[in-house]
Coordinates of C-alpha atoms in Angstrom, one line a residue:
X294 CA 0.0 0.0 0.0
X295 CA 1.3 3.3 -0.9
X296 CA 2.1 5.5 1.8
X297 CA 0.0 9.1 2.2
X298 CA 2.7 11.9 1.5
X299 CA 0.4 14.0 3.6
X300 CA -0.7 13.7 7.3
X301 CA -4.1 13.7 7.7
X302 CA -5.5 17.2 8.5
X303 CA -7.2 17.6 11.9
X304 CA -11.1 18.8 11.6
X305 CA -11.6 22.3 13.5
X306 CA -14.1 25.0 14.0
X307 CA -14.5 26.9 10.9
X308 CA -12.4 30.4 11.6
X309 CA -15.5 32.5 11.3
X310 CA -16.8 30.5 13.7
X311 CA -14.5 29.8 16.4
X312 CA -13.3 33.8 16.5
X313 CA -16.4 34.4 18.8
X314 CA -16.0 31.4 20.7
X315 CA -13.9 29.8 23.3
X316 CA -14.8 26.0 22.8
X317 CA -11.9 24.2 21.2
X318 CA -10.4 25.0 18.1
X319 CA -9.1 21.4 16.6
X320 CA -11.8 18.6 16.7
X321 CA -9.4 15.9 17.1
X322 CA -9.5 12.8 14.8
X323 CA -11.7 10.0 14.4
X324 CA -11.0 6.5 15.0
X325 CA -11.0 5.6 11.1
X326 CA -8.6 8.9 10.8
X327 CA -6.5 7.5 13.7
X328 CA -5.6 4.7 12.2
X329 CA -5.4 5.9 8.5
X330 CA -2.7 8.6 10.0
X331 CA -1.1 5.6 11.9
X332 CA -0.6 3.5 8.9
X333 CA 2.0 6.6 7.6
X334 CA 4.2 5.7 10.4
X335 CA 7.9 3.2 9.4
X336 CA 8.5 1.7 12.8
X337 CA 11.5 2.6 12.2
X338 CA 14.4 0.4 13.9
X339 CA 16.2 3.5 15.0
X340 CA 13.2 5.4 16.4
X341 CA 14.6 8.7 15.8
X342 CA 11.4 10.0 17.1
X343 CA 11.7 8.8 20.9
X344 CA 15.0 10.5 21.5
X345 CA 13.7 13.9 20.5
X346 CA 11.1 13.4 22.7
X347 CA 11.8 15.0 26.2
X348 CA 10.0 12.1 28.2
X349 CA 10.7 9.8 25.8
X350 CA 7.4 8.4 24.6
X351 CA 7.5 5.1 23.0
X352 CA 6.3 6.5 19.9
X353 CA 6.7 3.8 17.6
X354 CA 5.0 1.4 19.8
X355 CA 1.8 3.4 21.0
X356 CA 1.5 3.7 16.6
X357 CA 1.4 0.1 16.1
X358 CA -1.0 -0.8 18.7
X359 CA -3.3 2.1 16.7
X360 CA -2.8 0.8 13.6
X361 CA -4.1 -2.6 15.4
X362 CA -6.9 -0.8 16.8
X363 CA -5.7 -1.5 20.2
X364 CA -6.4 2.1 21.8
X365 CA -6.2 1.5 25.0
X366 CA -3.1 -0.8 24.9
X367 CA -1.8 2.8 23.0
X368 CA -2.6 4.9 25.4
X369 CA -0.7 2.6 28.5
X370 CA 2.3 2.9 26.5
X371 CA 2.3 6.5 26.5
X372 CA 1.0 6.6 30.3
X373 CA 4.3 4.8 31.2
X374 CA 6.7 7.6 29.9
X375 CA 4.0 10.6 30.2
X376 CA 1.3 11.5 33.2
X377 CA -0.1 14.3 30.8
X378 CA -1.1 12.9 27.3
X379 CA -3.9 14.4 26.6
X380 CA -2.8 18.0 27.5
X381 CA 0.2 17.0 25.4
X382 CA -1.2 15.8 22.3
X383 CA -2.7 19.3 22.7
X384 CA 0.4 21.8 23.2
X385 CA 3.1 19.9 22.6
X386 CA 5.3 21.3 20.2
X387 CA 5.6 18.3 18.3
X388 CA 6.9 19.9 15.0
X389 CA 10.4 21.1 16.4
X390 CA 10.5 17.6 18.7
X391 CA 9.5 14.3 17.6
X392 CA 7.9 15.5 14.4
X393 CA 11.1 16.7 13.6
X394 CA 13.1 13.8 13.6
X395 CA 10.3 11.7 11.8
X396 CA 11.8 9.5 9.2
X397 CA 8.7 10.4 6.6
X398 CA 9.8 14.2 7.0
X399 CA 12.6 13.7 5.0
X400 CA 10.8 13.0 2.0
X401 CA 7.2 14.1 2.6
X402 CA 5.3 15.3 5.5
X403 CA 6.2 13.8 9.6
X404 CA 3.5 11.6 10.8
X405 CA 0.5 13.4 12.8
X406 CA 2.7 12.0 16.4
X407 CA 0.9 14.9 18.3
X408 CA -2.4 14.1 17.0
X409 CA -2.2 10.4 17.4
X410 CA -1.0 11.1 20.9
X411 CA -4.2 13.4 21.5
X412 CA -6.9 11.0 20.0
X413 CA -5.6 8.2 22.2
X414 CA -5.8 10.1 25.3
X415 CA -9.2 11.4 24.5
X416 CA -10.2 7.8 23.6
X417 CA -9.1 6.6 26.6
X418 CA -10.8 9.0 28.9
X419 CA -14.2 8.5 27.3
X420 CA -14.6 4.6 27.0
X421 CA -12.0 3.5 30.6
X422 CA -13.3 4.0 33.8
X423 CA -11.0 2.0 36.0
X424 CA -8.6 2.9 38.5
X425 CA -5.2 2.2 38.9
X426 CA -3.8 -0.3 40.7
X427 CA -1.8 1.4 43.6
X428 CA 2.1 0.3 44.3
X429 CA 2.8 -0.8 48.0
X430 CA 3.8 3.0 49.6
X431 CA 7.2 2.9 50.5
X432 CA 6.9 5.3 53.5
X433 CA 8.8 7.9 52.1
X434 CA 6.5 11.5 52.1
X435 CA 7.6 13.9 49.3
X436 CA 6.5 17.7 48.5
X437 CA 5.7 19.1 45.2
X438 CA 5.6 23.1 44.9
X439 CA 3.5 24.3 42.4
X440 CA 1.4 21.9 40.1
X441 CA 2.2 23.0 36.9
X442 CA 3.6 20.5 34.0
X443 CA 6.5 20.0 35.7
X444 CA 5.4 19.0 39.4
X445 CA 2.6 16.9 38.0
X446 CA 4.7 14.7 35.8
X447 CA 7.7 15.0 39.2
X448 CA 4.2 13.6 41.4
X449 CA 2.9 10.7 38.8
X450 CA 6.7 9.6 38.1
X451 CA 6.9 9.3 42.2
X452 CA 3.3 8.0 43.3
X453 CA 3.8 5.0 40.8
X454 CA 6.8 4.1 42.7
X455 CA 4.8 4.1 46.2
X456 CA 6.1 7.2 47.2
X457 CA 3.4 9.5 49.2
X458 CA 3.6 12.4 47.5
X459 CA 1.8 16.4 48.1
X460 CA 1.7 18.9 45.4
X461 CA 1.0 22.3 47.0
X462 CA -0.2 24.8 44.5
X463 CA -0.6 28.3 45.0
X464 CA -3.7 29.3 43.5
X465 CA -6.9 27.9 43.9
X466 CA -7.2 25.5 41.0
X467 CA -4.5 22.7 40.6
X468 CA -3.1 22.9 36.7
X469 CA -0.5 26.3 37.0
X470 CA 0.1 27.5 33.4
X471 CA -2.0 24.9 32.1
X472 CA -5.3 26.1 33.7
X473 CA -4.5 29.8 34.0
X474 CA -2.2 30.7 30.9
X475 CA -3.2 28.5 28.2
X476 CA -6.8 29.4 26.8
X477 CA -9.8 27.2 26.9
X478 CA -10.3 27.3 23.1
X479 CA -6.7 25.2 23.2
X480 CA -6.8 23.4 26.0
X481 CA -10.3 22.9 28.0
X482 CA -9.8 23.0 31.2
X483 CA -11.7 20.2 32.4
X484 CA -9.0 18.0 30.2
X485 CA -6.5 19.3 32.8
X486 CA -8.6 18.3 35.8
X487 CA -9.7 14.6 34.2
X488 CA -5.4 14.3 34.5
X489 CA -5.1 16.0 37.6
X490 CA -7.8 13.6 38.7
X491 CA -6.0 11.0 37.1
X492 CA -2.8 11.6 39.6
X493 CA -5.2 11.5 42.6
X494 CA -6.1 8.5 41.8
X495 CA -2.5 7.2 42.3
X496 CA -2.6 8.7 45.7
X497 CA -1.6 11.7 44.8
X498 CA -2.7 14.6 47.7
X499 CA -3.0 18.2 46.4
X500 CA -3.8 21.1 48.6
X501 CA -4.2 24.7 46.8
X502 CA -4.5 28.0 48.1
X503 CA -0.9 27.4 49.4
X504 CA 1.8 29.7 48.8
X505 CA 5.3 28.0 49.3
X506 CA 7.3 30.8 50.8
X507 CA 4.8 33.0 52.3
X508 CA 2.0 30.3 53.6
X509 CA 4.9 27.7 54.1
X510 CA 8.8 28.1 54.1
X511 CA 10.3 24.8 52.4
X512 CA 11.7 24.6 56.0
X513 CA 8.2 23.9 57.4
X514 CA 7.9 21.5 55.0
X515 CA 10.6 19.4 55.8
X516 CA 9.5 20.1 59.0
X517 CA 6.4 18.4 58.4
X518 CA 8.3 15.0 57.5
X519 CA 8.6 15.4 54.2
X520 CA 12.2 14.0 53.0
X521 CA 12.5 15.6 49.7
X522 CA 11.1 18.4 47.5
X523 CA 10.8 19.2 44.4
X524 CA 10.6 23.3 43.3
X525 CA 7.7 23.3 39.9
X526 CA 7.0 27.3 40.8
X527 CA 7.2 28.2 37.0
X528 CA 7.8 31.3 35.8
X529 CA 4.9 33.9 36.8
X530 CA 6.8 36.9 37.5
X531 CA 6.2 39.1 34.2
X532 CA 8.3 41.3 32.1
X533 CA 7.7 45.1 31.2
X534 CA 9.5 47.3 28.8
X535 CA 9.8 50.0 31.3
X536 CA 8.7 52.6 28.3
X537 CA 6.2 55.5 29.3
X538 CA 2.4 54.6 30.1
X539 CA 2.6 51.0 31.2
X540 CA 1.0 52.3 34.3
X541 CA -1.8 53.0 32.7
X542 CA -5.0 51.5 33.8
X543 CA -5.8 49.1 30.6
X544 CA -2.3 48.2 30.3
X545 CA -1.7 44.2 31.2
X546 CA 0.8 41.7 31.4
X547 CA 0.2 38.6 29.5
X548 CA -0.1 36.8 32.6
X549 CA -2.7 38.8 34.5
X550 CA -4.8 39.1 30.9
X551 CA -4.9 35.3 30.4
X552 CA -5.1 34.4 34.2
X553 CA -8.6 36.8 34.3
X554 CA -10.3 35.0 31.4
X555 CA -9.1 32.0 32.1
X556 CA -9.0 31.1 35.3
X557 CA -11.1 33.9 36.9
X558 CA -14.0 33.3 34.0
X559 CA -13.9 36.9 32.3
X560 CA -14.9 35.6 28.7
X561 CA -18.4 35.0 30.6
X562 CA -21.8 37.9 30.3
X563 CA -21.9 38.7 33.7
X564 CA -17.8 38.4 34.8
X565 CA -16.8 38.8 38.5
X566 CA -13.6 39.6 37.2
X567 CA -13.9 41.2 33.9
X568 CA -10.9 43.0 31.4
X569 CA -12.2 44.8 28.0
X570 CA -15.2 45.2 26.1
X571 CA -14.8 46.1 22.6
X572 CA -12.1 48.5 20.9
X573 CA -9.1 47.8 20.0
X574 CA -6.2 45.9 21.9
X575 CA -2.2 45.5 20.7
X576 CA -0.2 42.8 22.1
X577 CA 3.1 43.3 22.0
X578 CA 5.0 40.3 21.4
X579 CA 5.6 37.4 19.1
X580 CA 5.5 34.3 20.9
X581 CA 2.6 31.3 21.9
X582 CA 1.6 34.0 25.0
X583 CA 1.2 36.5 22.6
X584 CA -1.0 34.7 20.1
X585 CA -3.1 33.2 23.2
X586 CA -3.6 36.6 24.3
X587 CA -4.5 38.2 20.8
X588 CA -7.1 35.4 20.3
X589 CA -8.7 35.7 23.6
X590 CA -8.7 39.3 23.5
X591 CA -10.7 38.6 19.8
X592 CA -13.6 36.2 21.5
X593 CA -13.5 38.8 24.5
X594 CA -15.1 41.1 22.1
X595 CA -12.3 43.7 20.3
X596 CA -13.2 45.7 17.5
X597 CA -9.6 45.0 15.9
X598 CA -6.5 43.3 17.4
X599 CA -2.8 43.7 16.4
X600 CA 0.1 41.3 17.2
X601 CA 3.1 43.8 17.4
X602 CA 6.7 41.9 16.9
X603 CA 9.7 43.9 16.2
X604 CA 11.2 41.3 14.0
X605 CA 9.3 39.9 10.8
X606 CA 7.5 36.8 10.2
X607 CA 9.9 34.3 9.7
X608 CA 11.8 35.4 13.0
X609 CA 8.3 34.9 14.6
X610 CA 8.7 32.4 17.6
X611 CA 5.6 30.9 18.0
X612 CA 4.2 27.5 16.7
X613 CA 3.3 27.8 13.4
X614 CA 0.2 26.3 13.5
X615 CA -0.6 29.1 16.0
X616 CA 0.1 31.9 13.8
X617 CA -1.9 30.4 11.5
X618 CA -4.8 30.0 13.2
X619 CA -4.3 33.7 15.0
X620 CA -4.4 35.3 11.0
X621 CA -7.4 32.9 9.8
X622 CA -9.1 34.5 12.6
X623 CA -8.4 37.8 11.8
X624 CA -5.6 39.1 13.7
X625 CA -3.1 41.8 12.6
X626 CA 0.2 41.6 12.6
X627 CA 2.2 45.3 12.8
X628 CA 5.9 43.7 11.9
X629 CA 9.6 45.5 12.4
X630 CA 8.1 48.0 14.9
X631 CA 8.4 48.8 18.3
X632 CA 6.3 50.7 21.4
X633 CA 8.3 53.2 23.1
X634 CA 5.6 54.9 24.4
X635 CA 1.7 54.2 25.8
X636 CA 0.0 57.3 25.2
X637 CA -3.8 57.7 27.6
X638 CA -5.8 60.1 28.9
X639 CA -9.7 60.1 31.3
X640 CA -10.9 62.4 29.1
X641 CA -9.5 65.6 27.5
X642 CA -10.8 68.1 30.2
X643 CA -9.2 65.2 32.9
X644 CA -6.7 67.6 34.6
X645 CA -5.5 64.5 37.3
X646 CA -2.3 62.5 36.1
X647 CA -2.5 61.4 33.1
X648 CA -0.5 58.2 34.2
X649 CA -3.7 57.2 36.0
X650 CA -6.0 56.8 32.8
X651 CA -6.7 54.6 30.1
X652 CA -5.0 53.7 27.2
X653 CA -5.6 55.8 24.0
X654 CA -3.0 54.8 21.5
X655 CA 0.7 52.8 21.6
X656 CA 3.4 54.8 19.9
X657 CA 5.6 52.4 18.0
X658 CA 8.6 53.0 15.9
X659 CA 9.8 51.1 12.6
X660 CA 12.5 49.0 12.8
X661 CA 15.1 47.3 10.6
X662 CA 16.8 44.0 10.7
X663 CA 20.5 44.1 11.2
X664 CA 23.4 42.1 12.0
X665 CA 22.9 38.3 13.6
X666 CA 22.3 38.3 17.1
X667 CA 24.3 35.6 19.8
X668 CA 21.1 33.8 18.8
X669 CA 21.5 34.2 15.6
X670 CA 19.1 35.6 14.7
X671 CA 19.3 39.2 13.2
X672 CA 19.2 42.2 15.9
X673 CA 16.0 44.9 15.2
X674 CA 17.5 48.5 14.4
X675 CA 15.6 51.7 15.5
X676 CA 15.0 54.0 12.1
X677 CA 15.3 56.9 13.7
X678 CA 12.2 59.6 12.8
X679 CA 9.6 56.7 12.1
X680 CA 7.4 56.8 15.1
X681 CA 3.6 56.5 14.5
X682 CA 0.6 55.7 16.4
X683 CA -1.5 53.0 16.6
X684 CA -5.4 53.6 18.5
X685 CA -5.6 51.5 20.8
X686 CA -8.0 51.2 24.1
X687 CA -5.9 48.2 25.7
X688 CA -2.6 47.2 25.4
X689 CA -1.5 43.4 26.9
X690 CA 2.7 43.5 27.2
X691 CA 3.6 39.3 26.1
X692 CA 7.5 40.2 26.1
X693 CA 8.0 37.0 28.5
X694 CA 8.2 35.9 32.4
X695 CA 11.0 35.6 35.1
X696 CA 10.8 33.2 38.1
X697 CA 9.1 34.6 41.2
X698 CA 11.7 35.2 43.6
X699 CA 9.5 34.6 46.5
X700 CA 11.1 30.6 47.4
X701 CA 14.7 32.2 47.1
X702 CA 13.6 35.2 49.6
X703 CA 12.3 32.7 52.0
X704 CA 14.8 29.6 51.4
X705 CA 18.7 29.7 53.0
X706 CA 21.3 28.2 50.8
X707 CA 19.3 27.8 47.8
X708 CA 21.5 29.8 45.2
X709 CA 20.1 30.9 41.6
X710 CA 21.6 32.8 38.5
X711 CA 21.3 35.9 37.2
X712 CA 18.0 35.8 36.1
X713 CA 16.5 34.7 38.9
X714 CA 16.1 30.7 37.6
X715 CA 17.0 28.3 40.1
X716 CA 20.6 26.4 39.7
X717 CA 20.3 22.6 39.7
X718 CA 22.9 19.9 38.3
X719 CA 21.9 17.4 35.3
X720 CA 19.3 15.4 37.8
X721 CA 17.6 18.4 39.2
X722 CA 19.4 18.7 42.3
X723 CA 19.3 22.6 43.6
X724 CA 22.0 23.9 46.2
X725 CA 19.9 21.9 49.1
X726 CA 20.4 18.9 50.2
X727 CA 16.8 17.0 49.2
X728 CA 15.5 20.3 46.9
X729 CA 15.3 19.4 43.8
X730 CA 13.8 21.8 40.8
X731 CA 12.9 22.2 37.3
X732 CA 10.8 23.5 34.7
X733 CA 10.2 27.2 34.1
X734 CA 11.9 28.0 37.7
X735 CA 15.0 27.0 36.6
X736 CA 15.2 27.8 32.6
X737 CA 12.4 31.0 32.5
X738 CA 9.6 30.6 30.3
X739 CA 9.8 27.3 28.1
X740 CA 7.2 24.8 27.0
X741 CA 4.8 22.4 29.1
X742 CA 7.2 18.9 27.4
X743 CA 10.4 20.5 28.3
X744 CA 9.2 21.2 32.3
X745 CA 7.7 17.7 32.1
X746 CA 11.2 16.4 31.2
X747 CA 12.4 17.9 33.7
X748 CA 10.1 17.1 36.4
X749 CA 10.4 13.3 35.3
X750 CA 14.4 13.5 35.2
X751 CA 14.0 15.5 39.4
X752 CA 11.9 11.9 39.9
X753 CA 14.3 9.6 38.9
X754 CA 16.9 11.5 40.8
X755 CA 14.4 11.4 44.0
X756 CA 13.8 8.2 44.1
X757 CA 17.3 6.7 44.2
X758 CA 18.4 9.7 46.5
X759 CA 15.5 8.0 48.9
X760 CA 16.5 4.8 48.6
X761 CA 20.0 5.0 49.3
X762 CA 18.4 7.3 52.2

């Protein structure tokens, strides 16, 4: 049978559609599409695949037992490597990972691994309903801060190995980014709580409305007789520009935007906690924050919305498929420019500072692309003269986040670097004897498979620092 040089395409809300709603955008495949886009796959003896994955899926093997129908036997092979599957079939950057290494991609397009991975998780939430069977406890208590990507997959690595394990999370939903920074119409946010569920279900205890550092010092933890912990805290401390009129009263960070609509429920007609209605917003910014913030800012009800990147489209750093989906909807993009100043008044006859009001316009200036950065890529140049402005009623800043320096404040002997991220060796281990850390609170802002690598390497490290313990 010859091979499809195509993967299958994923059914979605029409673009007219979706724009003025948060349900979710991709549909997810059928069965009968599952198994078509399963038969593209080589098995390949090498399994290029698995090694760029950063948990290390068994990719091939969760593909055959699609291609043989066997969902559910798929979907325990990925549950042995990852405790989120359905969240990452979802916002997994497969195409730079796995996708990437994909033996078809050298000829025609990578197999669908992301998609695959999604329909089996879906599958197996809707037709399994038993529990897991529970390893003898060990008697060894360990604490999780924060239950974001990272110190789930740290807690379901741990619980399956009979540790007893508490994640503390701050807020008063358990998820972190995955619940307050990535919108519904990507990721729903009762997927995240089936998983979360899922955990519990391995004896996993979760507490929220804790704040490690100000509730409890990781001192009082240990305290507590808990022999090890593992730092998740992400990264929620956001960046400014520090350019005139971010004080202003309609100006947001990323973090706060998203975190209102969708944790707090602002996208709803009668909001307890509401942002914007109508006009126009810019988000300033070019990466997967900025697009979630652009298109939730859309089905919140803006007139016009403008993504503004001071680089051009190819340097733009968020997932492709999100771009995409952010200009079928309708969202500008206002390219090689720059804010350098949020202009905003009350009113004209407002005599009171006018730092206080809300936003009017965002003065941006055009920019150039010059020499190659360390990153390489090429450095944005000022024009000098070319500032213009652009009317705007909100403006939402999506420049990136820093780790919250609370757990440092309040923890001796923990050291971190210059940018605030925690300093661990290759298994996690911080300064601390029995702290161990990862994700977005030690590398910054990164995505959800990268902390859960990390959170699943902190496990490993755990568990044989216990045992030898």
């Amino acid at each position: 049978m010859a091979l499809d040089p195509k993967k299958h395409e994923m059914p979605s809300q029409a673009p007219e559609v979706r724009a003025h709603n948060f349900n979710e955008v991709a549909l997810g495949y059928t069965a009968e599409i599952a198994v078509a886009e399963a038969q593209r796959c080589l098995e390949c003896k090498n399994r290029p695949c698995v090694s760029a994955c950063p948990v290390n899926i068994s990719i091939p093997e969760f593909i055959h037992e699609i291609k043989s129908g066997e969902f559910e036997k798929a979907y325990q092979v990925i549950y042995g490597s990852s405790s989120l599957p359905a969240v990452c079939g979802r916002v997994c950057p497969q195409e730079t990972q796995c996708e990437s290494k994909c033996t078809m991609g050298i000829k025609f397009e990578p197999v669908g691994i992301g998609r695959l991975e999604r329909f089996v998780a879906d599958w197996h939430n809707e037709n399994t309903c038993e529990n897991p069977i529970i390893p003898p406890r060990k008697g060894h208590r360990v604490a999780i801060v924060g239950s974001g990507p990272s110190g789930l997959t740290c807690a379901g690595d741990l619980a399956k190995k009979g540790y007893d394990v508490t994640v503390f999370e701050a807020l008063h939903a358990a998820g972190g980014v995955l619940v307050y920074g990535i919108p519904e119409f990507r990721l729903p946010k009762a997927i995240v709580a089936k998983e979360v569920e899922t955990l519990k279900q391995w004896g996993v205890e979760v507490n929220t409305d804790v704040v490690i550092g100000k509730t409890l010092t990781i001192d009082e933890v240990f305290e507590m007789g808990y022999e090890a912990v593992f730092i998740g805290s992400g990264a929620g401390l956001p960046n400014f520009m520090h350019i005139p009129g971010e004080s202003l009263k309609t100006v947001y960070s990323a973090n706060e935007f998203l975190t209102r609509s969708n944790l707090m429920k602002a996208y709803r007609d009668d909001p307890t906690t509401p942002i914007m209605k109508g006009g126009n917003v810019a988000v300033v910014g070019g990466g997967n924050v900025a697009m979630d913030a652009a298109r939730t800012a859309l089905r919140l009800g803006a007139d016009n919305v403008y993504i503004i990147y001071r680089r051009s489209m190819e340097e733009l750093p968020a997932r492709k498929e999100e771009v995409e989906h952010a200009v079928e909807e309708g969202i500008q993009f206002k390219l090689l420019m720059n804010p350098v100043e949020i202009l905003g008044y009350d009113n004209p006859d407002d005599k009171r500072d006018p730092k206080n009001g809300n936003v009017t316009a965002i003065r941006c200036i055009k920019m150039e692309l010059g020499e190659p950065d360390a990153k390489g890529r090429r450095r944005p140049v000022a024009i000098p003269g070319s500032e213009f402005d652009i009317p705007v009623d909100t403006v939402v800043i999506a420049i990136g986040t820093s780790p919250n320096p609370l757990i440092k404040s309040t923890t001796k002997g923990l050291e971190v670097n210059d940018h605030g991220g925690i300093i661990v060796n290759e298994d996690g281990l911080t300064s601390r004897e029995g702290v161990y850390a990862g994700g977005d609170a030690v590398t910054g802002a990164a995505t959800v498979i990268s902390a859960m690598g990390a959170g699943k390497t902190a496990a490993a490290a755990i568990d044989e620092y216990l045992s030898n313990k």
